């Protein structure tokens, strides 16, 4: 058993305040109009090796001359760096099968991804060299399938597959030390007692570097304060989705809420403001969104993730169809309501998206190998309708599989 030590954590945040997040009622007509006006402004050009696009993130730093960068995780074990406005591939880091997730640092242009080989890898997106500039090594037998980096870029946390009886959250100090120029870093410690199966999701709080939430195939969603002395004290609360967790996120004023999606297309939403009150912590629990959502133009086949709209204090759920239509749903305590659908873009299942709050743009990636940039009121300058590209992979990819079998069986009954 690995112990997690406090000595490397510096709490740089002040005392937190408790905010009520459910009292704000935004102008829904304005939000609906904003999403409905999203149009494709650019498509990425075809590549020599079409792949599923499994993850997307954009650089947080200001690129005055070159523009923002986009990192895309591909199913062939590569990460492609695109220019956001033109979507052309600037460089590609190839030859790393088993990558899971892709994330830019918050204060510089380093790109991270966890790997089933027991490491978290870091590349400099500005360098043409395909080799990682830093490796964060796990413990023996670790297989990493999820990760995130804290808001101040000081701590990396990665989740493992269950091996023997252990499913770990492993931590590293991600800061660059001028006294230690080694490219390989060993773990600071791990949490080993709070999950009993594969840890599929890890997500740090957007502004508090001490808070992190994890999700697992055991159905549990755990919230930690890693400034605590040990794992028991660090565990703030445990929420139960009663199903395998596929996506987790933070939402609400000052991000005092958490939510998750499950591999059988369920949705759960919890309010951490209610932990010390008599109010129920659960805001919404939908075992299968496909069964209850009323879609204006057809059906919903799967969920992709969530999107918290800070300007309007609204949480949205993003899903789609197997033919590439994107569904956007408004999340309320009374249920999920279909807001709009984005059509004419993808021709197959959509795997990933990234919302930019600054310019209200949306990046989406799918099994048709297309990376699309959507903006409100935009007009696509070079439009080429692509046929659906069903890509056959020669090896089994560790990616989410959406199955409608159980759903269809229930419908027949």
Tab-separated table of N, CA and C in Angstrom, residues 144-238:
chain	number	residue	atom	x	y	z
A	144	UNK	N	-2.199	3.142	-16.590
A	144	UNK	CA	-2.952	4.382	-16.438
A	144	UNK	C	-3.988	4.536	-17.550
A	145	UNK	N	-5.227	4.844	-17.155
A	145	UNK	CA	-6.311	4.993	-18.129
A	145	UNK	C	-7.036	6.332	-17.970
A	146	UNK	N	-6.581	7.184	-17.049
A	146	UNK	CA	-7.177	8.504	-16.851
A	146	UNK	C	-6.164	9.385	-16.141
A	147	UNK	N	-6.328	10.709	-16.266
A	147	UNK	CA	-5.400	11.623	-15.597
A	147	UNK	C	-5.941	13.049	-15.685
A	148	UNK	N	-5.318	13.951	-14.927
A	148	UNK	CA	-5.553	15.391	-15.058
A	148	UNK	C	-4.407	16.119	-14.369
A	149	UNK	N	-4.314	17.427	-14.622
A	149	UNK	CA	-3.307	18.268	-13.987
A	149	UNK	C	-4.027	19.402	-13.273
A	150	UNK	N	-3.533	19.791	-12.102
A	150	UNK	CA	-4.211	20.787	-11.274
A	150	UNK	C	-4.202	22.153	-11.948
A	151	UNK	N	-5.071	23.030	-11.460
A	151	UNK	CA	-5.258	24.341	-12.092
A	151	UNK	C	-4.007	25.204	-12.049
A	152	UNK	N	-3.125	24.979	-11.073
A	152	UNK	CA	-1.876	25.739	-11.000
A	152	UNK	C	-0.688	24.978	-11.604
A	153	UNK	N	-0.972	23.855	-12.258
A	153	UNK	CA	0.049	23.039	-12.935
A	153	UNK	C	1.075	22.438	-11.972
A	154	UNK	N	0.744	22.327	-10.693
A	154	UNK	CA	1.696	21.797	-9.716
A	154	UNK	C	1.592	20.287	-9.528
A	155	UNK	N	0.416	19.720	-9.719
A	155	UNK	CA	0.201	18.310	-9.395
A	155	UNK	C	-0.470	17.595	-10.561
A	156	UNK	N	0.020	16.405	-10.876
A	156	UNK	CA	-0.619	15.500	-11.825
A	156	UNK	C	-1.185	14.325	-11.045
A	157	UNK	N	-2.387	13.914	-11.400
A	157	UNK	CA	-3.017	12.735	-10.802
A	157	UNK	C	-3.483	11.826	-11.913
A	158	UNK	N	-3.191	10.526	-11.797
A	158	UNK	CA	-3.601	9.549	-12.809
A	158	UNK	C	-4.283	8.364	-12.147
A	159	UNK	N	-5.298	7.824	-12.816
A	159	UNK	CA	-6.032	6.665	-12.323
A	159	UNK	C	-5.619	5.402	-13.057
A	160	UNK	N	-5.619	4.287	-12.344
A	160	UNK	CA	-5.149	3.025	-12.920
A	160	UNK	C	-6.290	2.042	-13.149
A	161	UNK	N	-5.987	1.058	-13.994
A	161	UNK	CA	-6.810	-0.145	-14.043
A	161	UNK	C	-6.631	-0.905	-12.731
A	162	UNK	N	-7.622	-1.704	-12.392
A	162	UNK	CA	-7.477	-2.560	-11.221
A	162	UNK	C	-6.519	-3.699	-11.542
A	163	UNK	N	-5.482	-3.832	-10.749
A	163	UNK	CA	-4.519	-4.927	-10.887
A	163	UNK	C	-4.443	-5.638	-9.542
A	164	UNK	N	-4.674	-6.954	-9.560
A	164	UNK	CA	-4.852	-7.714	-8.320
A	164	UNK	C	-6.035	-7.087	-7.575
A	165	UNK	N	-5.793	-6.513	-6.402
A	165	UNK	CA	-6.889	-5.889	-5.660
A	165	UNK	C	-6.761	-4.373	-5.591
A	166	UNK	N	-5.858	-3.803	-6.379
A	166	UNK	CA	-5.558	-2.381	-6.247
A	166	UNK	C	-5.999	-1.574	-7.460
A	167	UNK	N	-6.703	-0.477	-7.191
A	167	UNK	CA	-6.987	0.563	-8.178
A	167	UNK	C	-6.522	1.867	-7.548
A	168	UNK	N	-5.516	2.486	-8.138
A	168	UNK	CA	-4.821	3.595	-7.489
A	168	UNK	C	-5.064	4.938	-8.174
A	169	UNK	N	-5.038	5.992	-7.352
A	169	UNK	CA	-4.843	7.349	-7.828
A	169	UNK	C	-3.407	7.720	-7.479
A	170	UNK	N	-2.576	7.933	-8.499
A	170	UNK	CA	-1.149	8.192	-8.297
A	170	UNK	C	-0.865	9.674	-8.554
A	171	UNK	N	0.003	10.267	-7.720
A	171	UNK	CA	0.268	11.709	-7.772
A	171	UNK	C	1.741	11.991	-8.029
A	172	UNK	N	1.998	13.081	-8.777
A	172	UNK	CA	3.365	13.556	-9.023
A	172	UNK	C	3.423	15.069	-8.848
A	173	UNK	N	4.610	15.561	-8.527
A	173	UNK	CA	4.890	16.992	-8.548
A	173	UNK	C	5.252	17.349	-9.990
A	174	UNK	N	4.426	18.179	-10.629
A	174	UNK	CA	4.624	18.498	-12.051
A	174	UNK	C	5.456	19.753	-12.252
A	175	UNK	N	5.863	20.400	-11.162
A	175	UNK	CA	6.610	21.648	-11.302
A	175	UNK	C	8.008	21.387	-11.836
A	176	UNK	N	8.492	22.335	-12.630
A	176	UNK	CA	9.843	22.252	-13.178
A	176	UNK	C	10.819	22.789	-12.146
A	177	UNK	N	11.780	21.959	-11.773
A	177	UNK	CA	12.767	22.317	-10.756
A	177	UNK	C	14.101	22.592	-11.433
A	178	UNK	N	14.568	23.829	-11.315
A	178	UNK	CA	15.836	24.197	-11.962
A	178	UNK	C	17.019	23.444	-11.371
A	179	UNK	N	16.847	22.911	-10.157
A	179	UNK	CA	17.915	22.153	-9.519
A	179	UNK	C	17.912	20.682	-9.952
A	180	UNK	N	16.792	20.250	-10.541
A	180	UNK	CA	16.679	18.856	-10.963
A	180	UNK	C	16.177	18.829	-12.402
A	181	UNK	N	17.075	18.633	-13.333
A	181	UNK	CA	16.741	18.666	-14.757
A	181	UNK	C	16.428	17.283	-15.309
A	182	UNK	N	16.192	16.319	-14.439
A	182	UNK	CA	15.863	14.966	-14.877
A	182	UNK	C	14.555	14.959	-15.661
A	183	UNK	N	14.488	14.160	-16.715
A	183	UNK	CA	13.284	14.091	-17.540
A	183	UNK	C	12.300	13.046	-17.028
A	184	UNK	N	12.676	12.304	-15.998
A	184	UNK	CA	11.804	11.270	-15.440
A	184	UNK	C	11.506	11.587	-13.977
A	185	UNK	N	10.225	11.504	-13.613
A	185	UNK	CA	9.821	11.799	-12.240
A	185	UNK	C	9.120	10.605	-11.622
A	186	UNK	N	9.430	10.354	-10.357
A	186	UNK	CA	8.812	9.273	-9.607
A	186	UNK	C	7.574	9.796	-8.865
A	187	UNK	N	6.668	8.904	-8.481
A	187	UNK	CA	5.447	9.354	-7.790
A	187	UNK	C	5.742	9.939	-6.411
A	188	UNK	N	4.856	10.859	-5.995
A	188	UNK	CA	4.888	11.373	-4.633
A	188	UNK	C	4.161	10.441	-3.679
A	189	UNK	N	3.189	9.707	-4.206
A	189	UNK	CA	2.379	8.818	-3.395
A	189	UNK	C	1.110	8.457	-4.127
A	190	UNK	N	0.203	7.764	-3.424
A	190	UNK	CA	-1.022	7.301	-4.076
A	190	UNK	C	-2.140	7.118	-3.070
A	191	UNK	N	-3.367	7.178	-3.544
A	191	UNK	CA	-4.555	6.766	-2.795
A	191	UNK	C	-4.947	5.388	-3.291
A	192	UNK	N	-5.202	4.471	-2.366
A	192	UNK	CA	-5.443	3.083	-2.765
A	192	UNK	C	-6.684	2.458	-2.138
A	193	UNK	N	-7.403	3.213	-1.296
A	193	UNK	CA	-8.467	2.601	-0.511
A	193	UNK	C	-9.880	2.993	-0.932
A	194	UNK	N	-10.024	3.900	-1.884
A	194	UNK	CA	-11.345	4.492	-2.114
A	194	UNK	C	-12.049	3.999	-3.375
A	195	UNK	N	-11.357	3.298	-4.261
A	195	UNK	CA	-11.997	2.688	-5.430
A	195	UNK	C	-11.668	1.200	-5.466
A	196	UNK	N	-12.624	0.406	-5.931
A	196	UNK	CA	-12.435	-1.049	-5.975
A	196	UNK	C	-12.361	-1.578	-7.400
A	197	UNK	N	-12.332	-0.673	-8.404
A	197	UNK	CA	-12.249	-1.109	-9.801
A	197	UNK	C	-11.565	-0.012	-10.616
A	198	UNK	N	-11.451	-0.229	-11.932
A	198	UNK	CA	-10.743	0.699	-12.818
A	198	UNK	C	-11.186	2.143	-12.585
A	199	UNK	N	-10.215	3.051	-12.464
A	199	UNK	CA	-10.507	4.479	-12.289
A	199	UNK	C	-10.502	5.121	-13.666
A	200	UNK	N	-11.686	5.351	-14.189
A	200	UNK	CA	-11.849	5.772	-15.582
A	200	UNK	C	-11.766	7.284	-15.785
A	201	UNK	N	-11.945	8.060	-14.706
A	201	UNK	CA	-11.970	9.519	-14.841
A	201	UNK	C	-11.288	10.193	-13.655
A	202	UNK	N	-10.521	11.245	-13.953
A	202	UNK	CA	-9.916	12.106	-12.934
A	202	UNK	C	-10.092	13.543	-13.397
A	203	UNK	N	-10.584	14.429	-12.505
A	203	UNK	CA	-10.785	15.814	-12.894
A	203	UNK	C	-10.523	16.745	-11.708
A	204	UNK	N	-9.489	17.603	-11.862
A	204	UNK	CA	-9.217	18.612	-10.844
A	204	UNK	C	-10.249	19.724	-10.922
A	205	UNK	N	-10.452	20.387	-9.785
A	205	UNK	CA	-11.314	21.559	-9.731
A	205	UNK	C	-10.727	22.643	-10.644
A	206	UNK	N	-11.563	23.391	-11.378
A	206	UNK	CA	-11.047	24.392	-12.319
A	206	UNK	C	-10.241	25.520	-11.696
A	207	UNK	N	-10.438	25.808	-10.399
A	207	UNK	CA	-9.694	26.916	-9.790
A	207	UNK	C	-9.028	26.568	-8.461
A	208	UNK	N	-9.478	25.536	-7.768
A	208	UNK	CA	-8.876	25.129	-6.501
A	208	UNK	C	-7.959	23.929	-6.742
A	209	UNK	N	-6.645	24.125	-6.690
A	209	UNK	CA	-5.713	23.041	-7.027
A	209	UNK	C	-5.708	21.896	-6.024
A	210	UNK	N	-6.339	22.065	-4.877
A	210	UNK	CA	-6.372	21.005	-3.872
A	210	UNK	C	-7.534	20.023	-4.048
A	211	UNK	N	-8.519	20.382	-4.860
A	211	UNK	CA	-9.720	19.572	-5.000
A	211	UNK	C	-9.668	18.760	-6.295
A	212	UNK	N	-9.969	17.467	-6.174
A	212	UNK	CA	-9.982	16.585	-7.338
A	212	UNK	C	-11.108	15.572	-7.174
A	213	UNK	N	-11.744	15.216	-8.274
A	213	UNK	CA	-12.814	14.222	-8.259
A	213	UNK	C	-12.416	13.070	-9.174
A	214	UNK	N	-12.773	11.846	-8.755
A	214	UNK	CA	-12.439	10.654	-9.541
A	214	UNK	C	-13.691	9.811	-9.741
A	215	UNK	N	-13.726	9.087	-10.863
A	215	UNK	CA	-14.838	8.192	-11.163
A	215	UNK	C	-14.322	6.839	-11.602
A	216	UNK	N	-15.114	5.785	-11.353
A	216	UNK	CA	-14.636	4.427	-11.564
A	216	UNK	C	-15.735	3.532	-12.119
A	217	UNK	N	-15.323	2.386	-12.637
A	217	UNK	CA	-16.297	1.380	-13.057
A	217	UNK	C	-17.007	0.757	-11.862
A	218	UNK	N	-16.543	1.049	-10.640
A	218	UNK	CA	-17.272	0.581	-9.454
A	218	UNK	C	-18.501	1.443	-9.168
A	219	UNK	N	-18.714	2.484	-9.988
A	219	UNK	CA	-19.876	3.350	-9.842
A	219	UNK	C	-19.684	4.522	-8.914
A	220	UNK	N	-18.560	4.561	-8.195
A	220	UNK	CA	-18.339	5.615	-7.210
A	220	UNK	C	-17.686	6.851	-7.830
A	221	UNK	N	-18.117	8.012	-7.360
A	221	UNK	CA	-17.506	9.293	-7.702
A	221	UNK	C	-17.021	9.910	-6.400
A	222	UNK	N	-15.695	10.021	-6.240
A	222	UNK	CA	-15.091	10.471	-4.985
A	222	UNK	C	-14.514	11.878	-5.126
A	223	UNK	N	-14.769	12.712	-4.139
A	223	UNK	CA	-14.219	14.060	-4.095
A	223	UNK	C	-13.149	14.114	-3.004
A	224	UNK	N	-11.951	14.616	-3.360
A	224	UNK	CA	-10.827	14.671	-2.417
A	224	UNK	C	-10.325	16.098	-2.246
A	225	UNK	N	-9.839	16.375	-1.037
A	225	UNK	CA	-9.042	17.565	-0.765
A	225	UNK	C	-7.631	17.070	-0.471
A	226	UNK	N	-6.734	17.180	-1.442
A	226	UNK	CA	-5.425	16.547	-1.337
A	226	UNK	C	-4.463	17.311	-0.425
A	227	UNK	N	-4.926	18.415	0.186
A	227	UNK	CA	-4.089	19.095	1.176
A	227	UNK	C	-4.162	18.411	2.543
A	228	UNK	N	-5.063	17.434	2.672
A	228	UNK	CA	-5.192	16.703	3.938
A	228	UNK	C	-4.007	15.774	4.160
A	229	UNK	N	-3.829	15.332	5.415
A	229	UNK	CA	-2.655	14.539	5.787
A	229	UNK	C	-2.650	13.138	5.201
A	230	UNK	N	-3.833	12.531	5.022
A	230	UNK	CA	-3.880	11.152	4.555
A	230	UNK	C	-5.137	10.938	3.723
A	231	UNK	N	-5.253	9.749	3.152
A	231	UNK	CA	-6.350	9.458	2.236
A	231	UNK	C	-7.711	9.531	2.918
A	232	UNK	N	-7.805	9.007	4.128
A	232	UNK	CA	-9.081	9.031	4.849
A	232	UNK	C	-9.563	10.459	5.077
A	233	UNK	N	-8.652	11.326	5.511
A	233	UNK	CA	-9.020	12.716	5.768
A	233	UNK	C	-9.248	13.493	4.469
A	234	UNK	N	-8.585	13.054	3.410
A	234	UNK	CA	-8.707	13.758	2.122
A	234	UNK	C	-10.064	13.528	1.470
A	235	UNK	N	-10.695	12.388	1.749
A	235	UNK	CA	-11.975	12.060	1.126
A	235	UNK	C	-13.071	12.968	1.666
A	236	UNK	N	-13.556	13.873	0.829
A	236	UNK	CA	-14.599	14.827	1.232
A	236	UNK	C	-15.969	14.172	1.201
A	237	UNK	N	-16.260	13.468	0.124
A	237	UNK	CA	-17.539	12.765	0.011
A	237	UNK	C	-17.456	11.717	-1.087
A	238	UNK	N	-18.361	10.748	-1.025
A	238	UNK	CA	-18.496	9.720	-2.046
A	238	UNK	C	-19.930	9.732	-2.564
